[in-house]
Coordinates of C-alpha atoms in Angstrom, one line a residue:
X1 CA 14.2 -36.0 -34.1
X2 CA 10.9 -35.8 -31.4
X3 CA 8.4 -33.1 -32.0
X4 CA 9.1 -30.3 -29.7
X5 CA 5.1 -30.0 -28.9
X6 CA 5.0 -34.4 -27.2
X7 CA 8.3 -33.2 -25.0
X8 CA 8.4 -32.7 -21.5
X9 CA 5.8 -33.4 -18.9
X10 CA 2.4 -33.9 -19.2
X11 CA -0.5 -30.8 -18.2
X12 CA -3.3 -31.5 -16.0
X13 CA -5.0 -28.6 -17.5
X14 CA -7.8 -29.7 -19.8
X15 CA -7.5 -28.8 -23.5
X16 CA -8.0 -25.2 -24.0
X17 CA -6.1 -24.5 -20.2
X18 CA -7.1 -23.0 -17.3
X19 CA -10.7 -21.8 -16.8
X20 CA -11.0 -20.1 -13.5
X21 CA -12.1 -21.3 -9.9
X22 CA -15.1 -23.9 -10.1
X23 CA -17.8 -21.6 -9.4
X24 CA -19.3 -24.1 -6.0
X25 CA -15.6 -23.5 -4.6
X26 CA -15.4 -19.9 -5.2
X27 CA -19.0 -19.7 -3.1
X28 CA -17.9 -22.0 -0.4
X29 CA -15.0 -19.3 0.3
X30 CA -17.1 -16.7 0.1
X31 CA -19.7 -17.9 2.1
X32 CA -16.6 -19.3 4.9
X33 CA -14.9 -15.9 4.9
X34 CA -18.3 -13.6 5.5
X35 CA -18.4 -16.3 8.5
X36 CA -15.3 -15.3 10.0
X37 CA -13.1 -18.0 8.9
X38 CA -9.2 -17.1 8.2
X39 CA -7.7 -17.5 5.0
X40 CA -6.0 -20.7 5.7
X41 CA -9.0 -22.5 7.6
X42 CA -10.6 -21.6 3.8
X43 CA -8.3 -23.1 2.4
X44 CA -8.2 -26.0 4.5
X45 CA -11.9 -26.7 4.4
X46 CA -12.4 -25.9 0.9
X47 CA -9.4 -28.2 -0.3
X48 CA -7.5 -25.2 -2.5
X49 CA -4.2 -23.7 -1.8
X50 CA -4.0 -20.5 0.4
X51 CA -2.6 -18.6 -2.1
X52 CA -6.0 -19.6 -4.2
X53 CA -8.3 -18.6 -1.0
X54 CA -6.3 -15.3 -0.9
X55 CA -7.1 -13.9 -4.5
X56 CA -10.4 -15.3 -3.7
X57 CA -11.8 -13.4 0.0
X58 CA -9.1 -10.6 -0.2
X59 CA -12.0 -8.4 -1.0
X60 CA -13.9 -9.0 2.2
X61 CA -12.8 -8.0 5.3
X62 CA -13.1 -10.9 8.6
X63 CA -15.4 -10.4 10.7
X64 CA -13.6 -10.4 14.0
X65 CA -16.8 -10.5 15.9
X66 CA -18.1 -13.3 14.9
X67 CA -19.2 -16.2 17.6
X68 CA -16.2 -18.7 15.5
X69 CA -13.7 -15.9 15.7
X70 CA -13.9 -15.0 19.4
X71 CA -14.0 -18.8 20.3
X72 CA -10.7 -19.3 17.9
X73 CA -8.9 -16.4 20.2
X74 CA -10.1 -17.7 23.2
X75 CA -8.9 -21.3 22.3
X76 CA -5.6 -19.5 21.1
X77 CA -5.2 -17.1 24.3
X78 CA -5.7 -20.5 26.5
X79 CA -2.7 -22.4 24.8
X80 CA -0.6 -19.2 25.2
X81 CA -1.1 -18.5 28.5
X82 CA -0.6 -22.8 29.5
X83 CA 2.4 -22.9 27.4

C-alpha cells in the first residue's frame, strides 16, 4: 500500500506553505494603484492574478483624476464613439 502523504500532485508551495505577497510586488501595486492604474492594468503589469491585485489596492480608492486615467477614458470614449 502507498503512503497517503507521496499521493497526488505535487505543491509548488515551498516547505512550510504559503508566506504572503513578496513584499517588492505588494509595493509595486501599491505604488501603480496611488497612480491611477485599474485593478487589472496591476495585475497585468505586476504579473499576479487580479484577484491577488484586488485584496492588495482594495483599500485605496483610484484616483480618477490622474493625467493616466483621463488619457485611458479619452482613448476609451474615442473607440466608442468610432465603433
Amino acid at each position: 500500500m502507498t503512503d497517503p502523504s507521496t499521493t497526488g500532485p505535487p505543491t509548488a508551495q515551498p516547505a512550510g506553505g504559503y508566506r504572503g505577497p513578496l513584499p517588492e510586488l505588494y509595493e509595486r501595486a501599491l505604488s501603480l494603484r496611488r497612480d491611477g492604474c485599474t485593478v487589472p492594468e496591476i495585475a497585468r503589469r505586476v504579473g499576479v492574478a487580479r484577484s491577488t491585485a484586488y485584496q492588495w489596492v482594495c483599500h485605496l480608492p483610484i484616483d480618477s483624476d490622474s493625467d493616466e486615467a483621463r488619457a485611458r477614458r479619452r482613448a476609451h470614449s474615442k473607440v466608442m464613439t468610432d465603433a
